[in-house]
């Protein structure tokens, strides 16, 4: 009798726990809103270089206050240091280097992107974009610092790399 009661109790416990297991497997949380602006860039920086660059140019469609000069997480440590020092000394860099436009411009649209020389921690992105109705091209040198892709340098078509321009102005 005792054995039968234990078996019945075990069968009852198994029957009660089965629906709980099924419920746990069914996702109950709904997906949150899609990220935009800088939040989307920071998330894309964890992926590949192309996703990072696409999010970087798409972020210019959202009006946001950019981080202080030299503290922008989309740039590498070295480029951030140069931008910060330039900001303290001369202010050679008067435009947003990503779009070659005034900070806060929202009329930037990526037209094409080609990733070249991709390695585990470096890549080059050749981009064409429009800003204010004008088409521009430039090459972004990308570096992976920790788990995140960052812009290490920018060379506008027919121009000097941003790092060279900044180094030439820093005393």
Coordinates of C-alpha atoms in Angstrom, one line a residue:
X1 CA 0.0 0.0 0.0
X2 CA 2.8 2.3 0.9
X3 CA 4.6 1.5 -2.4
X4 CA 1.4 2.2 -4.4
X5 CA 1.0 5.6 -2.6
X6 CA 4.6 6.6 -3.4
X7 CA 4.1 5.6 -7.1
X8 CA 0.9 7.6 -7.3
X9 CA 2.6 10.6 -5.6
X10 CA 5.5 10.4 -8.0
X11 CA 3.2 10.2 -11.0
X12 CA 1.2 13.2 -9.7
X13 CA 4.4 15.2 -9.2
X14 CA 5.6 14.3 -12.8
X15 CA 2.2 15.3 -14.2
X16 CA 2.3 18.6 -12.4
X17 CA 5.8 19.5 -13.4
X18 CA 5.3 18.7 -17.1
X19 CA 3.2 21.8 -17.9
X20 CA 5.7 24.0 -16.1
X21 CA 8.5 22.7 -18.3
X22 CA 6.5 23.5 -21.5
X23 CA 5.6 27.0 -20.2
X24 CA 9.3 27.7 -19.5
X25 CA 10.3 26.8 -23.1
X26 CA 7.8 29.2 -24.6
X27 CA 9.2 32.7 -24.9
X28 CA 7.1 35.2 -23.0
X29 CA 9.1 38.5 -23.4
X30 CA 8.3 40.5 -26.5
X31 CA 11.1 42.1 -28.5
X32 CA 11.8 45.6 -27.5
X33 CA 11.8 48.6 -29.9
X34 CA 14.5 48.6 -32.5
X35 CA 17.6 50.6 -31.6
X36 CA 18.3 53.8 -33.4
X37 CA 21.1 56.4 -33.5
X38 CA 24.1 55.9 -31.4
X39 CA 22.6 53.0 -29.5
X40 CA 22.3 51.1 -32.8
X41 CA 25.9 52.0 -33.6
X42 CA 27.2 50.7 -30.3
X43 CA 25.3 47.5 -30.7
X44 CA 26.4 47.0 -34.3
X45 CA 30.0 47.6 -33.2
X46 CA 29.8 44.1 -31.6
X47 CA 29.1 42.5 -35.0
X48 CA 31.1 42.8 -38.2
X49 CA 32.7 45.8 -39.8
X50 CA 30.0 46.3 -42.4
X51 CA 27.2 46.3 -39.9
X52 CA 29.1 48.8 -37.8
X53 CA 29.7 51.2 -40.8
X54 CA 26.1 50.9 -41.9
X55 CA 24.8 51.8 -38.5
X56 CA 27.4 54.6 -38.2
X57 CA 26.0 56.4 -41.3
X58 CA 22.4 55.6 -40.4
X59 CA 22.9 57.2 -37.1
X60 CA 23.2 60.6 -38.8
X61 CA 19.5 60.5 -39.6
X62 CA 18.8 60.9 -35.9
X63 CA 19.4 64.3 -34.3
X64 CA 21.5 63.6 -31.2
X65 CA 24.1 65.5 -29.3
X66 CA 27.4 63.9 -30.0
X67 CA 29.8 63.0 -27.1
X68 CA 32.5 65.6 -26.2
X69 CA 35.5 65.8 -28.5
X70 CA 37.9 63.0 -27.7
X71 CA 35.3 60.9 -25.9
X72 CA 33.3 59.4 -28.8
X73 CA 33.2 55.5 -28.5
X74 CA 32.9 55.1 -32.3
X75 CA 36.6 56.2 -32.6
X76 CA 39.7 54.2 -31.6
X77 CA 41.6 55.2 -28.5
X78 CA 44.3 56.8 -30.6
X79 CA 42.0 58.8 -32.9
X80 CA 40.0 59.9 -29.8
X81 CA 43.1 61.2 -28.1
X82 CA 44.1 63.2 -31.2
X83 CA 40.6 64.6 -31.6
X84 CA 40.6 65.6 -27.9
X85 CA 44.0 67.2 -28.0
X86 CA 43.0 69.1 -31.2
X87 CA 39.9 70.4 -29.5
X88 CA 41.9 71.7 -26.6
X89 CA 44.5 73.4 -28.8
X90 CA 43.4 74.6 -32.1
X91 CA 40.1 73.2 -33.3
X92 CA 41.5 72.1 -36.7
X93 CA 38.7 69.6 -37.0
X94 CA 35.6 71.7 -37.5
X95 CA 33.4 69.1 -39.1
X96 CA 32.1 65.6 -38.2
X97 CA 34.8 63.4 -39.9
X98 CA 32.3 60.6 -40.6
X99 CA 30.2 62.7 -43.0
X100 CA 32.5 65.7 -43.5
X101 CA 29.5 67.8 -42.4
X102 CA 28.6 70.1 -39.5
X103 CA 28.0 68.2 -36.3
X104 CA 24.3 67.3 -35.9
X105 CA 23.6 67.1 -39.7
X106 CA 20.8 64.7 -40.4
X107 CA 20.8 64.6 -44.2
X108 CA 23.5 61.9 -44.6
X109 CA 22.7 58.8 -46.5
X110 CA 25.0 55.9 -47.2
X111 CA 24.9 54.9 -50.9
X112 CA 27.5 52.1 -51.0
X113 CA 30.0 50.3 -48.9
X114 CA 32.8 47.9 -49.8
X115 CA 34.8 46.1 -47.0
X116 CA 38.4 45.4 -48.0
X117 CA 41.4 43.8 -46.3
X118 CA 39.2 42.4 -43.6
X119 CA 41.3 40.7 -40.9
X120 CA 40.1 39.5 -37.4
X121 CA 41.0 42.9 -35.9
X122 CA 41.3 45.4 -38.8
X123 CA 39.4 46.3 -42.0
X124 CA 39.0 49.1 -44.5
X125 CA 35.5 50.4 -45.5
X126 CA 35.3 52.3 -48.8
X127 CA 32.1 54.3 -48.6
X128 CA 30.1 56.5 -50.8
X129 CA 27.4 58.7 -49.2
X130 CA 25.4 61.8 -49.9
X131 CA 25.2 64.8 -47.6
X132 CA 23.2 67.9 -48.5
X133 CA 22.7 66.6 -52.0
X134 CA 26.4 66.2 -52.7
X135 CA 27.9 62.7 -53.2
X136 CA 31.2 62.1 -51.3
X137 CA 33.5 59.1 -50.9
X138 CA 36.1 58.2 -48.3
X139 CA 37.8 55.2 -46.7
X140 CA 37.4 54.3 -43.1
X141 CA 40.2 52.4 -41.4
X142 CA 38.6 50.2 -38.8
X143 CA 40.1 48.5 -35.8
X144 CA 38.7 46.1 -33.3
X145 CA 39.4 47.2 -29.8
X146 CA 38.2 44.5 -27.4
X147 CA 34.9 43.2 -28.7
X148 CA 34.0 46.4 -30.6
X149 CA 34.8 47.8 -34.0
X150 CA 35.9 51.4 -34.1
X151 CA 37.0 54.0 -36.6
X152 CA 40.8 54.3 -36.5
X153 CA 41.2 56.8 -39.3
X154 CA 39.3 58.5 -42.2
X155 CA 40.6 59.4 -45.5
X156 CA 38.3 61.6 -47.7
X157 CA 38.7 60.9 -51.4
X158 CA 41.5 63.1 -52.7
X159 CA 42.3 64.3 -49.2
X160 CA 44.7 63.7 -46.3
X161 CA 43.8 61.2 -43.6
X162 CA 42.2 62.8 -40.6
X163 CA 45.0 61.5 -38.4
X164 CA 47.7 63.3 -40.5
X165 CA 45.7 66.5 -40.4
X166 CA 45.4 66.3 -36.6
X167 CA 49.0 65.3 -36.0
X168 CA 50.1 68.3 -38.1
X169 CA 48.2 70.7 -35.9
X170 CA 49.1 69.3 -32.5
X171 CA 52.1 71.0 -30.8

